[in-house]
Tab-separated table of C-alpha atoms in Angstrom:
chain	number	residue	atom	x	y	z
A	47	UNK	CA	2.316	18.727	157.876
A	48	UNK	CA	0.099	21.808	158.170
A	49	UNK	CA	-0.011	23.886	161.339
A	50	UNK	CA	-3.562	22.788	162.223
A	51	UNK	CA	-2.551	19.121	162.193
A	52	UNK	CA	0.605	19.892	164.167
A	53	UNK	CA	-1.422	21.794	166.773
A	54	UNK	CA	-3.927	18.937	167.071
A	55	UNK	CA	-1.196	16.340	167.554
A	56	UNK	CA	0.454	18.539	170.177
A	57	UNK	CA	-2.920	18.875	171.944
A	58	UNK	CA	-3.327	15.094	171.993
A	59	UNK	CA	0.177	14.531	173.340
A	60	UNK	CA	-0.295	17.202	176.002
A	61	UNK	CA	-3.473	15.462	177.145
A	62	UNK	CA	-1.758	12.070	177.105
A	63	UNK	CA	1.250	13.290	179.088
A	64	UNK	CA	-1.048	14.831	181.731
A	65	UNK	CA	-2.954	11.561	182.097
A	66	UNK	CA	0.262	9.581	182.257
A	67	UNK	CA	1.571	11.805	185.023
A	68	UNK	CA	-1.660	11.447	186.976
A	69	UNK	CA	-2.100	7.691	186.689
A	70	UNK	CA	0.739	6.101	184.792
A	71	UNK	CA	0.361	3.892	181.740
A	72	UNK	CA	-2.867	2.349	183.017
A	73	UNK	CA	-4.531	5.771	182.873
A	74	UNK	CA	-3.921	6.029	179.147
A	75	UNK	CA	-6.716	4.936	176.886
A	76	UNK	CA	-7.872	6.434	173.625
A	77	UNK	CA	-11.213	7.286	175.246
A	78	UNK	CA	-9.544	9.027	178.219
A	79	UNK	CA	-7.121	10.920	175.994
A	80	UNK	CA	-9.958	12.016	173.711
A	81	UNK	CA	-11.967	13.267	176.698
A	82	UNK	CA	-8.992	15.187	178.105
A	83	UNK	CA	-8.211	16.690	174.679
A	84	UNK	CA	-11.899	17.481	174.126
A	85	UNK	CA	-12.100	15.606	170.847
A	86	UNK	CA	-13.525	12.369	169.465
A	87	UNK	CA	-11.778	9.019	169.581
A	88	UNK	CA	-11.905	9.031	165.791
A	89	UNK	CA	-9.895	12.234	165.904
A	90	UNK	CA	-7.245	10.461	167.980
A	91	UNK	CA	-7.024	7.561	165.553
A	92	UNK	CA	-6.757	9.927	162.595
A	93	UNK	CA	-3.485	11.284	164.031
A	94	UNK	CA	-2.041	8.262	165.839
A	95	UNK	CA	-2.416	4.512	165.644
A	96	UNK	CA	-4.155	4.305	168.963
A	97	UNK	CA	-2.546	4.210	172.390
A	98	UNK	CA	0.664	2.598	171.167
A	99	UNK	CA	1.214	5.325	168.610
A	100	UNK	CA	0.713	7.973	171.269
A	101	UNK	CA	3.132	6.246	173.664
A	102	UNK	CA	5.699	6.055	170.910
A	103	UNK	CA	5.314	9.739	170.086
A	104	UNK	CA	5.754	10.619	173.763
A	105	UNK	CA	8.794	8.338	173.988
A	106	UNK	CA	10.375	9.983	170.940
A	107	UNK	CA	9.734	13.408	172.475
A	108	UNK	CA	11.311	12.252	175.744
A	109	UNK	CA	14.336	10.913	173.903
A	110	UNK	CA	14.786	14.245	172.148
A	111	UNK	CA	14.703	15.984	175.540
A	112	UNK	CA	17.367	13.642	176.921
A	113	UNK	CA	19.457	14.216	173.805
A	114	UNK	CA	19.104	17.994	174.193
A	115	UNK	CA	20.213	17.687	177.815
A	116	UNK	CA	23.374	15.899	176.711
A	117	UNK	CA	23.937	18.526	174.013
A	118	UNK	CA	24.012	21.183	176.737
A	119	UNK	CA	27.501	19.909	177.527
A	120	UNK	CA	28.784	20.570	174.019
A	121	UNK	CA	31.243	23.399	173.522
A	122	UNK	CA	32.236	23.618	177.170
A	123	UNK	CA	35.914	24.417	177.904
A	124	UNK	CA	36.703	21.282	179.910
A	125	UNK	CA	35.450	17.903	181.075
A	126	UNK	CA	34.002	19.196	184.335
A	127	UNK	CA	32.048	21.976	182.664
A	128	UNK	CA	30.779	19.502	180.083
A	129	UNK	CA	29.437	17.088	182.666
A	130	UNK	CA	28.015	19.824	184.899
A	131	UNK	CA	26.159	21.492	182.018
A	132	UNK	CA	24.677	18.169	180.920
A	133	UNK	CA	23.701	17.300	184.506
A	134	UNK	CA	22.018	20.668	184.993
A	135	UNK	CA	20.051	20.283	181.761
A	136	UNK	CA	19.068	16.736	182.774
A	137	UNK	CA	17.613	18.079	186.024
A	138	UNK	CA	15.713	20.723	184.060
A	139	UNK	CA	14.222	17.971	181.914
A	140	UNK	CA	13.200	15.949	184.965
A	141	UNK	CA	11.627	18.988	186.639
A	142	UNK	CA	9.863	20.498	183.641
A	143	UNK	CA	8.703	17.358	181.813
A	144	UNK	CA	7.842	14.912	184.581
A	145	UNK	CA	5.561	12.730	182.460
A	146	UNK	CA	8.122	12.322	179.687
A	147	UNK	CA	10.815	11.597	182.258
A	148	UNK	CA	8.656	8.979	183.936
A	149	UNK	CA	7.859	7.303	180.619
A	150	UNK	CA	11.471	7.266	179.469
A	151	UNK	CA	13.124	6.221	182.724
A	152	UNK	CA	10.364	4.619	184.724
A	153	UNK	CA	6.915	3.223	184.190
A	154	UNK	CA	5.558	2.312	180.800
A	155	UNK	CA	2.907	0.062	179.358
A	156	UNK	CA	4.106	-3.588	179.476
A	157	UNK	CA	2.592	-4.063	176.035
A	158	UNK	CA	4.398	-1.070	174.571
A	159	UNK	CA	7.484	-1.742	172.486
A	160	UNK	CA	9.322	1.405	171.317
A	161	UNK	CA	9.546	1.670	167.545
A	162	UNK	CA	12.855	1.361	165.780
A	163	UNK	CA	12.898	5.158	165.428
A	164	UNK	CA	12.459	5.547	169.181
A	165	UNK	CA	15.090	2.919	169.998
A	166	UNK	CA	17.591	4.465	167.604
A	167	UNK	CA	17.023	7.908	169.124
A	168	UNK	CA	17.535	6.480	172.619
A	169	UNK	CA	20.805	4.813	171.579
A	170	UNK	CA	22.020	8.078	170.051
A	171	UNK	CA	21.285	9.955	173.286
A	172	UNK	CA	23.191	7.314	175.260
A	173	UNK	CA	26.169	7.664	172.911
A	174	UNK	CA	26.287	11.367	173.770
A	175	UNK	CA	26.527	10.477	177.457
A	176	UNK	CA	29.326	8.048	176.655
A	177	UNK	CA	31.143	10.769	174.749
A	178	UNK	CA	30.986	13.077	177.757
A	179	UNK	CA	32.106	10.304	180.119
A	180	UNK	CA	35.123	9.605	177.911
A	181	UNK	CA	36.473	13.046	178.817
A	182	UNK	CA	36.874	11.904	182.419
A	183	UNK	CA	38.758	8.740	181.533
A	184	UNK	CA	42.429	8.062	180.837
A	185	UNK	CA	43.399	8.087	177.191
A	186	UNK	CA	42.658	4.757	175.574
A	187	UNK	CA	40.091	3.725	178.190
A	188	UNK	CA	38.189	0.602	177.206
A	189	UNK	CA	34.512	0.868	176.282
A	190	UNK	CA	33.252	-1.184	179.286
A	191	UNK	CA	35.042	1.235	181.626
A	192	UNK	CA	33.543	4.246	179.862
A	193	UNK	CA	30.111	2.628	180.006
A	194	UNK	CA	30.492	1.980	183.723
A	195	UNK	CA	31.454	5.609	184.311
A	196	UNK	CA	28.528	6.893	182.243
A	197	UNK	CA	26.074	4.603	184.008
A	198	UNK	CA	27.423	5.716	187.376
A	199	UNK	CA	26.608	9.348	186.598
A	200	UNK	CA	23.237	8.391	185.182
A	201	UNK	CA	22.408	6.357	188.297
A	202	UNK	CA	23.509	9.224	190.547
A	203	UNK	CA	21.234	11.715	188.806
A	204	UNK	CA	18.323	9.337	188.401
A	205	UNK	CA	18.549	8.215	192.016
A	206	UNK	CA	18.458	11.757	193.318
A	207	UNK	CA	15.538	12.660	191.041
A	208	UNK	CA	13.691	9.660	192.431
A	209	UNK	CA	14.394	10.794	195.985
A	210	UNK	CA	12.984	14.252	195.328
A	211	UNK	CA	9.698	12.633	194.294
A	212	UNK	CA	9.460	10.294	197.249
A	213	UNK	CA	7.010	11.110	200.021
A	214	UNK	CA	9.868	11.080	202.526
A	215	UNK	CA	11.703	13.884	200.711
A	216	UNK	CA	9.794	16.513	202.678
A	217	UNK	CA	11.206	15.128	205.919
A	218	UNK	CA	14.881	15.086	204.941
A	219	UNK	CA	15.565	18.693	205.833
A	220	UNK	CA	16.914	19.414	202.339
A	221	UNK	CA	16.007	22.962	201.317
A	222	UNK	CA	17.467	22.967	197.810
A	223	UNK	CA	17.556	19.574	196.152
A	224	UNK	CA	18.947	20.911	192.878
A	225	UNK	CA	21.939	22.511	194.578
A	226	UNK	CA	22.571	19.349	196.583
A	227	UNK	CA	22.412	17.119	193.507
A	228	UNK	CA	24.788	19.307	191.530
A	229	UNK	CA	27.251	19.383	194.437
A	230	UNK	CA	27.242	15.599	194.560
A	231	UNK	CA	27.721	15.398	190.797
A	232	UNK	CA	30.624	17.823	191.079
A	233	UNK	CA	32.182	15.707	193.852
A	234	UNK	CA	31.849	12.638	191.634
A	235	UNK	CA	33.490	14.427	188.721
A	236	UNK	CA	36.350	15.627	190.908
A	237	UNK	CA	37.078	12.054	191.962
A	238	UNK	CA	37.484	11.008	188.349
A	239	UNK	CA	39.601	14.032	187.452
A	240	UNK	CA	41.872	13.447	190.465
A	241	UNK	CA	42.291	9.815	189.454
A	242	UNK	CA	43.055	10.881	185.899
A	243	UNK	CA	45.654	13.419	187.087
A	244	UNK	CA	47.276	10.828	189.352
A	245	UNK	CA	47.737	8.602	186.339
A	246	UNK	CA	49.626	11.406	184.616
A	247	UNK	CA	47.173	11.838	181.784
């Protein structure tokens, strides 16, 4: 793929992500994306198979960002550092790529079905979270228990991110949401590590 084509596709996806952030999936149409990208609808179709192709490309990008966030935990000296690094990177993703985050974890087009490539990438990112969660569990922990632990951390992060975007967030008195979230994640990790130590692992 030449650089001109790559730049044009990036321009289209940037326009689409901005529209998605402004109005959700309903705001995305080939005509609206073309207008935002300052190009013809034919130009959109020459790079993507319409709206669904654009949604899939955005979803794949979002999945890669989630995967990168999980990779931030790699190479850390212990379980706590692993989980904290991944959590911090996850918050960076949520803050810096709001449209991708919203597409991946929240609203999407009811008619959109992620491609097999997108679904495979999402499963691979989830496996990385499971791998990190395993570090907090007793040796030989069963998969359902690891999954429950991983989902608990995911829900904690996702719930806090949702709170920061709620209209009521400004009235909570919280001055530094990121610091608060990471403290709560750390508390959650410490509970698991204490339980693991008590079991003599």
